[in-house]
Amino acid sequence: MNRRTLLGTVAAAAIGFAGFATAGFTSDLPPLEKKDRYKVGFAQMESNNPWRIAETKSFHATAEACNWDLVATDAAGSAAKQVADVDSMIAQGIDVLFLPPREEKPLIPAVMKAKAAGIPTFLVDRSVDPNVAKPGEHYVAFLGSDFVDQGRRVAEWTLANFKGDKGIIVELEGTTGSSPANDRKKGFDDVMAKHDNMTIVASQSGDFARDLGRQVMETLLQAHPDVNIVYAHNDEMAIGAIQALELAGRKPGDDVLVVSIDGTRDALQAIIDGKMGVTVESSPFFGPLACETMNRYAAGEDIEHWVQVKDRIFTAENAADHVDEAY
Ligand code: AHR
């Protein structure tokens, strides 16, 4: 007997059978009834990069395989619209919500409202502020990578492979207030702080976007022409930075080491072309994991609060082996 069933049975004995369906579990998370088909909400935050497009495609492909009627929205880069999209899904009577929260704080009301409406919510890929909304209490679980570890792994690879004596580092941060930007910064910066020969001379947001990454890099290059390492929180900004460096007459991969996170096709190609050193994987293919986790929850299983995704690392040694399967 699993924990939810056991607790339900004990509680049913205590409160009488009539109360069992709604009051039986210690956790007051909304339950998910077992059904042949589910109406599933997926509230995407934006579609301005290959990573987001691959994630949305993964949910659409899973809808067929997992018997979902998928209600998918695109908040076009606005946290306020993402909250409104969840409101609309609640009104449409979704059974379950998958939410990649654009930023940690502004999406908390969406999580709370879904719970109040009796809709089990799974956060996918990004998280919300854990001091306010908690897995197992306000939402079922977070499905995603260890972003701190991704930043740490990039830093460690950089320390092992940087050829110069003194690293002059420019950091291109992701969306301000998002969990990957906060955590990837912490992971990388904490490692670098222990090395006197490494200095982060500038750290600025490029909003996880290629064009903004290019623009920010252009500006930072003027203030820090001696930069020899660029750490971008995602591949799109890394590719933008490579464009800015080349326009300024620099040679990425030669006089500037560019390192990043995601594993997109363009990044793997840049590694093959010798312009980028490393990208630590952050997979966007959440559909199958979402289906499996939701079905486990519907079957009454206890779901771990963090369903962790394991990430690979791509370098000159293996990029060519993976570029064809990349997005
Ligand atoms: O939340 C994951 C990040 O969001 C990816 O690294 C980035 O490319 C995306 O926009």
Tab-separated table of C-alpha atoms and ligand atoms in Angstrom:
chain	number	residue	atom	x	y	z
A	1	MET	CA	0.000	0.000	0.000
A	2	ASN	CA	1.527	3.386	-0.900
A	3	ARG	CA	1.636	6.326	1.525
A	4	ARG	CA	-1.332	8.235	0.145
A	5	THR	CA	-3.524	5.129	0.196
A	6	LEU	CA	-2.392	4.197	3.686
A	7	LEU	CA	-2.973	7.670	5.061
A	8	GLY	CA	-6.279	7.820	3.262
A	9	THR	CA	-7.354	4.541	4.849
A	10	VAL	CA	-6.335	5.656	8.342
A	11	ALA	CA	-8.064	8.994	7.888
A	12	ALA	CA	-11.157	7.327	6.464
A	13	ALA	CA	-11.416	5.164	9.570
A	14	ALA	CA	-11.114	8.251	11.755
A	15	ILE	CA	-13.553	10.533	9.973
A	16	GLY	CA	-15.976	8.065	8.454
A	17	PHE	CA	-16.228	7.026	4.834
A	18	ALA	CA	-18.232	10.063	3.718
A	19	GLY	CA	-15.278	12.354	4.361
A	20	PHE	CA	-12.683	10.160	2.702
A	21	ALA	CA	-12.673	11.589	-0.784
A	22	THR	CA	-11.690	15.087	0.236
A	23	ALA	CA	-10.112	14.917	3.667
A	24	GLY	CA	-8.089	11.741	3.717
A	25	PHE	CA	-4.497	12.855	3.092
A	26	THR	CA	-2.026	14.658	5.332
A	27	SER	CA	-1.003	16.696	2.317
A	28	ASP	CA	-3.806	18.979	1.218
A	29	LEU	CA	-2.577	19.012	-2.373
A	30	PRO	CA	-5.421	18.571	-4.844
A	31	PRO	CA	-5.663	14.892	-5.845
A	32	LEU	CA	-5.728	13.774	-9.470
A	33	GLU	CA	-8.461	11.349	-10.388
A	34	LYS	CA	-7.489	8.392	-12.642
A	35	LYS	CA	-8.974	8.962	-16.095
A	36	ASP	CA	-8.461	7.805	-19.684
A	37	ARG	CA	-8.037	11.374	-20.955
A	38	TYR	CA	-6.941	14.526	-19.195
A	39	LYS	CA	-7.332	18.175	-20.024
A	40	VAL	CA	-3.772	19.429	-19.465
A	41	GLY	CA	-2.618	23.041	-19.269
A	42	PHE	CA	0.861	24.059	-20.394
A	43	ALA	CA	1.499	27.782	-19.876
A	44	GLN	CA	4.677	28.578	-21.812
A	45	MET	CA	6.461	31.844	-20.989
A	46	GLU	CA	7.771	32.840	-24.453
A	47	SER	CA	8.767	31.351	-27.792
A	48	ASN	CA	11.701	33.508	-28.785
A	49	ASN	CA	14.423	30.881	-28.721
A	50	PRO	CA	15.058	27.275	-29.814
A	51	TRP	CA	14.986	25.998	-26.242
A	52	ARG	CA	11.426	27.258	-25.611
A	53	ILE	CA	10.240	26.035	-29.000
A	54	ALA	CA	11.689	22.566	-28.319
A	55	GLU	CA	9.996	22.449	-24.906
A	56	THR	CA	6.590	23.393	-26.332
A	57	LYS	CA	6.988	20.832	-29.146
A	58	SER	CA	7.810	18.185	-26.556
A	59	PHE	CA	4.494	18.889	-24.771
A	60	HIS	CA	2.536	18.773	-28.042
A	61	ALA	CA	4.176	15.467	-29.031
A	62	THR	CA	3.450	14.026	-25.588
A	63	ALA	CA	-0.213	15.072	-25.748
A	64	GLU	CA	-0.840	12.449	-28.448
A	65	ALA	CA	1.060	9.699	-26.694
A	66	CYS	CA	-0.318	10.435	-23.219
A	67	ASN	CA	-3.998	11.010	-24.113
A	68	TRP	CA	-4.051	14.677	-23.242
A	69	ASP	CA	-6.306	17.393	-24.547
A	70	LEU	CA	-3.612	20.036	-24.375
A	71	VAL	CA	-4.407	23.686	-23.669
A	72	ALA	CA	-1.136	25.481	-24.510
A	73	THR	CA	-0.517	29.222	-24.218
A	74	ASP	CA	2.411	31.558	-24.893
A	75	ALA	CA	2.930	34.510	-22.549
A	76	ALA	CA	5.260	36.262	-25.049
A	77	GLY	CA	7.809	37.156	-22.384
A	78	SER	CA	5.353	38.690	-19.907
A	79	ALA	CA	5.014	37.259	-16.400
A	80	ALA	CA	1.695	39.123	-16.033
A	81	LYS	CA	0.349	37.437	-19.167
A	82	GLN	CA	1.566	34.073	-17.932
A	83	VAL	CA	-0.497	34.582	-14.740
A	84	ALA	CA	-3.508	35.595	-16.860
A	85	ASP	CA	-3.007	32.524	-19.077
A	86	VAL	CA	-3.180	30.287	-16.003
A	87	ASP	CA	-6.371	32.114	-14.893
A	88	SER	CA	-7.902	31.355	-18.264
A	89	MET	CA	-6.877	27.671	-18.060
A	90	ILE	CA	-8.469	27.405	-14.618
A	91	ALA	CA	-11.664	28.860	-16.078
A	92	GLN	CA	-11.512	26.282	-18.889
A	93	GLY	CA	-11.472	23.453	-16.338
A	94	ILE	CA	-8.049	21.886	-16.827
A	95	ASP	CA	-7.352	18.748	-14.752
A	96	VAL	CA	-3.667	19.446	-14.240
A	97	LEU	CA	-1.235	22.316	-14.844
A	98	PHE	CA	2.367	22.258	-16.070
A	99	LEU	CA	3.983	25.621	-15.502
A	100	PRO	CA	7.479	26.900	-16.344
A	101	PRO	CA	7.400	30.124	-14.270
A	102	ARG	CA	9.206	32.917	-16.108
A	103	GLU	CA	10.305	34.576	-12.873
A	104	GLU	CA	10.470	33.329	-9.296
A	105	LYS	CA	8.109	35.784	-7.554
A	106	PRO	CA	5.513	37.075	-10.058
A	107	LEU	CA	4.233	33.570	-10.848
A	108	ILE	CA	3.464	32.651	-7.232
A	109	PRO	CA	-0.176	33.883	-7.506
A	110	ALA	CA	-0.696	31.501	-10.446
A	111	VAL	CA	0.517	28.549	-8.360
A	112	MET	CA	-1.705	29.553	-5.421
A	113	LYS	CA	-4.786	30.097	-7.594
A	114	ALA	CA	-4.396	26.716	-9.292
A	115	LYS	CA	-4.193	25.038	-5.907
A	116	ALA	CA	-7.243	26.955	-4.638
A	117	ALA	CA	-9.123	25.765	-7.744
A	118	GLY	CA	-8.245	22.138	-6.924
A	119	ILE	CA	-5.804	21.743	-9.828
A	120	PRO	CA	-2.566	19.841	-9.139
A	121	THR	CA	0.365	21.845	-10.481
A	122	PHE	CA	3.806	20.671	-11.570
A	123	LEU	CA	6.512	23.286	-12.123
A	124	VAL	CA	8.627	22.380	-15.129
A	125	ASP	CA	12.146	23.601	-15.919
A	126	ARG	CA	12.019	26.756	-13.710
A	127	SER	CA	10.925	27.218	-10.127
A	128	VAL	CA	9.277	29.847	-7.922
A	129	ASP	CA	10.568	31.397	-4.687
A	130	PRO	CA	10.769	28.414	-2.305
A	131	ASN	CA	10.306	30.667	0.730
A	132	VAL	CA	6.758	31.413	-0.396
A	133	ALA	CA	5.497	28.485	-2.471
A	134	LYS	CA	6.662	24.966	-1.639
A	135	PRO	CA	6.548	21.599	-3.390
A	136	GLY	CA	4.332	19.083	-1.612
A	137	GLU	CA	2.311	21.954	-0.187
A	138	HIS	CA	1.385	24.517	-2.829
A	139	TYR	CA	2.346	22.506	-5.889
A	140	VAL	CA	3.145	18.838	-6.372
A	141	ALA	CA	6.761	18.891	-7.546
A	142	PHE	CA	9.447	20.659	-9.518
A	143	LEU	CA	10.641	18.799	-12.613
A	144	GLY	CA	14.000	20.117	-13.746
A	145	SER	CA	17.762	20.460	-13.708
A	146	ASP	CA	20.108	21.518	-10.935
A	147	PHE	CA	20.913	25.007	-12.195
A	148	VAL	CA	23.499	25.700	-9.444
A	149	ASP	CA	25.347	22.566	-10.472
A	150	GLN	CA	25.234	23.609	-14.145
A	151	GLY	CA	26.991	26.901	-13.272
A	152	ARG	CA	29.484	25.056	-11.091
A	153	ARG	CA	30.304	22.571	-13.868
A	154	VAL	CA	30.894	25.378	-16.374
A	155	ALA	CA	33.233	27.079	-13.887
A	156	GLU	CA	35.160	23.872	-13.220
A	157	TRP	CA	35.524	23.134	-16.933
A	158	THR	CA	36.730	26.720	-17.482
A	159	LEU	CA	39.347	26.448	-14.719
A	160	ALA	CA	40.635	23.204	-16.220
A	161	ASN	CA	40.759	24.456	-19.812
A	162	PHE	CA	41.554	28.202	-19.739
A	163	LYS	CA	45.019	28.682	-21.228
A	164	GLY	CA	45.879	32.154	-19.855
A	165	ASP	CA	47.241	33.221	-16.465
A	166	LYS	CA	44.545	35.692	-15.473
A	167	GLY	CA	40.892	35.268	-16.395
A	168	ILE	CA	39.014	38.521	-17.119
A	169	ILE	CA	35.428	37.332	-17.145
A	170	VAL	CA	32.247	38.883	-18.524
A	171	GLU	CA	29.066	37.137	-17.355
A	172	LEU	CA	25.846	37.389	-19.369
A	173	GLU	CA	22.987	36.666	-16.997
A	174	GLY	CA	19.605	35.228	-17.884
A	175	THR	CA	16.225	36.808	-17.159
A	176	THR	CA	16.424	38.866	-13.963
A	177	GLY	CA	14.489	37.200	-11.144
A	178	SER	CA	14.340	33.789	-12.847
A	179	SER	CA	15.544	30.669	-11.069
A	180	PRO	CA	18.095	29.642	-13.743
A	181	ALA	CA	19.649	33.135	-13.760
A	182	ASN	CA	19.889	33.218	-9.951
A	183	ASP	CA	21.214	29.673	-9.621
A	184	ARG	CA	23.565	29.576	-12.604
A	185	LYS	CA	25.151	32.788	-11.326
A	186	LYS	CA	25.580	31.365	-7.832
A	187	GLY	CA	27.076	28.081	-9.065
A	188	PHE	CA	29.649	29.780	-11.306
A	189	ASP	CA	30.496	32.794	-9.134
A	190	ASP	CA	31.026	30.730	-5.957
A	191	VAL	CA	33.630	28.550	-7.683
A	192	MET	CA	35.401	31.504	-9.315
A	193	ALA	CA	35.506	33.430	-6.006
A	194	LYS	CA	37.934	30.800	-4.693
A	195	HIS	CA	40.471	31.517	-7.468
A	196	ASP	CA	42.549	34.712	-7.215
A	197	ASN	CA	43.507	34.612	-10.886
A	198	MET	CA	39.849	34.828	-11.980
A	199	THR	CA	37.931	38.128	-11.898
A	200	ILE	CA	34.358	38.709	-13.005
A	201	VAL	CA	34.661	42.293	-14.252
A	202	ALA	CA	31.033	42.659	-15.391
A	203	SER	CA	27.792	40.720	-14.964
A	204	GLN	CA	24.689	41.925	-16.765
A	205	SER	CA	21.387	40.489	-17.963
A	206	GLY	CA	20.837	39.605	-21.614
A	207	ASP	CA	17.397	38.120	-20.756
A	208	PHE	CA	18.361	34.693	-22.203
A	209	ALA	CA	17.988	36.249	-25.702
A	210	ARG	CA	20.499	36.131	-28.557
A	211	ASP	CA	20.079	39.685	-29.764
A	212	LEU	CA	20.177	41.212	-26.298
A	213	GLY	CA	23.206	39.055	-25.477
A	214	ARG	CA	24.927	40.526	-28.538
A	215	GLN	CA	24.008	44.098	-27.607
A	216	VAL	CA	25.107	43.723	-23.972
A	217	MET	CA	28.382	42.124	-25.091
A	218	GLU	CA	29.022	44.995	-27.517
A	219	THR	CA	28.618	47.508	-24.689
A	220	LEU	CA	30.654	45.528	-22.160
A	221	LEU	CA	33.464	45.029	-24.677
A	222	GLN	CA	33.953	48.788	-24.817
A	223	ALA	CA	34.334	49.007	-21.035
A	224	HIS	CA	36.387	45.776	-20.810
A	225	PRO	CA	38.368	45.293	-24.024
A	226	ASP	CA	40.724	42.905	-22.199
A	227	VAL	CA	37.994	40.294	-21.567
A	228	ASN	CA	39.250	36.758	-22.239
A	229	ILE	CA	36.395	34.627	-20.852
A	230	VAL	CA	32.654	35.009	-21.532
A	231	TYR	CA	30.246	32.987	-19.381
A	232	ALA	CA	26.691	33.135	-20.744
A	233	HIS	CA	23.789	31.649	-18.769
A	234	ASN	CA	22.433	30.138	-21.999
A	235	ASP	CA	23.552	29.270	-25.515
A	236	GLU	CA	21.485	31.946	-27.226
A	237	MET	CA	23.350	34.722	-25.396
A	238	ALA	CA	26.658	32.903	-26.004
A	239	ILE	CA	25.977	32.933	-29.760
A	240	GLY	CA	25.052	36.637	-29.531
A	241	ALA	CA	28.313	37.290	-27.655
A	242	ILE	CA	30.308	35.445	-30.332
A	243	GLN	CA	28.749	37.722	-32.972
A	244	ALA	CA	29.680	40.831	-30.943
A	245	LEU	CA	33.232	39.584	-30.376
A	246	GLU	CA	33.757	38.845	-34.064
A	247	LEU	CA	32.357	42.237	-35.067
A	248	ALA	CA	34.913	43.810	-32.729
A	249	GLY	CA	37.737	41.867	-34.403
A	250	ARG	CA	38.173	39.354	-31.585
A	251	LYS	CA	38.616	35.622	-32.171
A	252	PRO	CA	36.239	33.558	-30.000
A	253	GLY	CA	37.810	30.215	-29.216
A	254	ASP	CA	41.257	31.708	-29.739
A	255	ASP	CA	41.656	34.891	-27.708
A	256	VAL	CA	38.330	34.614	-25.821
A	257	LEU	CA	36.967	31.441	-24.246
A	258	VAL	CA	33.143	31.324	-24.517
A	259	VAL	CA	31.319	28.947	-22.156
A	260	SER	CA	27.632	28.381	-21.655
A	261	ILE	CA	24.622	26.183	-20.827
A	262	ASP	CA	21.824	24.408	-22.807
A	263	GLY	CA	23.149	22.248	-25.672
A	264	THR	CA	21.408	23.831	-28.672
A	265	ARG	CA	22.344	22.920	-32.226
A	266	ASP	CA	23.987	26.326	-32.838
A	267	ALA	CA	26.088	25.965	-29.700
A	268	LEU	CA	27.229	22.457	-30.605
A	269	GLN	CA	28.120	23.756	-34.081
A	270	ALA	CA	30.061	26.655	-32.498
A	271	ILE	CA	32.001	24.098	-30.426
A	272	ILE	CA	32.718	22.045	-33.570
A	273	ASP	CA	33.857	25.261	-35.310
A	274	GLY	CA	36.205	25.992	-32.401
A	275	LYS	CA	34.402	29.194	-31.322
A	276	MET	CA	32.969	27.912	-28.064
A	277	GLY	CA	34.532	25.762	-25.356
A	278	VAL	CA	31.712	24.031	-23.525
A	279	THR	CA	27.977	23.897	-23.022
A	280	VAL	CA	26.498	22.041	-20.066
A	281	GLU	CA	23.220	20.462	-21.071
A	282	SER	CA	19.838	21.733	-19.863
A	283	SER	CA	17.255	19.598	-21.589
A	284	PRO	CA	13.982	21.127	-22.833
A	285	PHE	CA	12.331	17.745	-23.533
A	286	PHE	CA	9.972	17.676	-20.560
A	287	GLY	CA	6.891	16.139	-22.186
A	288	PRO	CA	7.576	12.431	-21.468
A	289	LEU	CA	8.712	13.147	-17.893
A	290	ALA	CA	5.587	15.272	-17.343
A	291	CYS	CA	3.362	12.417	-18.549
A	292	GLU	CA	5.100	9.817	-16.422
A	293	THR	CA	5.121	11.962	-13.252
A	294	MET	CA	1.485	12.965	-13.641
A	295	ASN	CA	0.427	9.331	-14.106
A	296	ARG	CA	2.368	8.320	-11.000
A	297	TYR	CA	0.573	11.049	-9.062
A	298	ALA	CA	-2.823	9.944	-10.378
A	299	ALA	CA	-1.983	6.380	-9.288
A	300	GLY	CA	-1.536	7.674	-5.726
A	301	GLU	CA	2.261	7.514	-5.584
A	302	ASP	CA	4.217	9.893	-3.440
A	303	ILE	CA	6.069	12.216	-5.766
A	304	GLU	CA	9.520	13.412	-4.784
A	305	HIS	CA	9.516	17.208	-4.398
A	306	TRP	CA	12.251	17.568	-7.012
A	307	VAL	CA	12.137	15.212	-9.984
A	308	GLN	CA	15.675	15.913	-11.073
A	309	VAL	CA	16.889	15.860	-14.657
A	310	LYS	CA	20.499	14.739	-15.195
A	311	ASP	CA	22.539	16.842	-17.616
A	312	ARG	CA	25.361	15.885	-19.947
A	313	ILE	CA	28.296	18.086	-20.960
A	314	PHE	CA	29.246	18.891	-24.551
A	315	THR	CA	32.807	19.801	-25.582
A	316	ALA	CA	35.040	19.410	-28.653
A	317	GLU	CA	35.339	15.750	-27.697
A	318	ASN	CA	31.666	14.843	-28.265
A	319	ALA	CA	29.805	17.782	-29.889
A	320	ALA	CA	29.919	16.213	-33.370
A	321	ASP	CA	28.292	13.045	-32.006
A	322	HIS	CA	25.271	15.005	-30.739
A	323	VAL	CA	24.785	17.922	-33.141
A	324	ASP	CA	22.334	16.055	-35.393
A	325	GLU	CA	19.970	15.218	-32.551
A	326	ALA	CA	20.145	18.769	-31.117
A	327	TYR	CA	17.392	21.390	-31.505
B	1	AHR	O1	14.819	27.758	-17.881
B	1	AHR	C1	15.798	27.253	-18.725
B	1	AHR	C2	16.351	28.330	-19.588
B	1	AHR	O2	15.332	29.049	-20.196
B	1	AHR	C3	17.198	27.857	-20.727
B	1	AHR	O3	18.523	27.680	-20.398
B	1	AHR	C4	17.049	29.002	-21.645
B	1	AHR	O4	17.640	28.809	-22.870
B	1	AHR	C5	15.609	29.204	-21.583
B	1	AHR	O5	15.075	30.354	-22.087
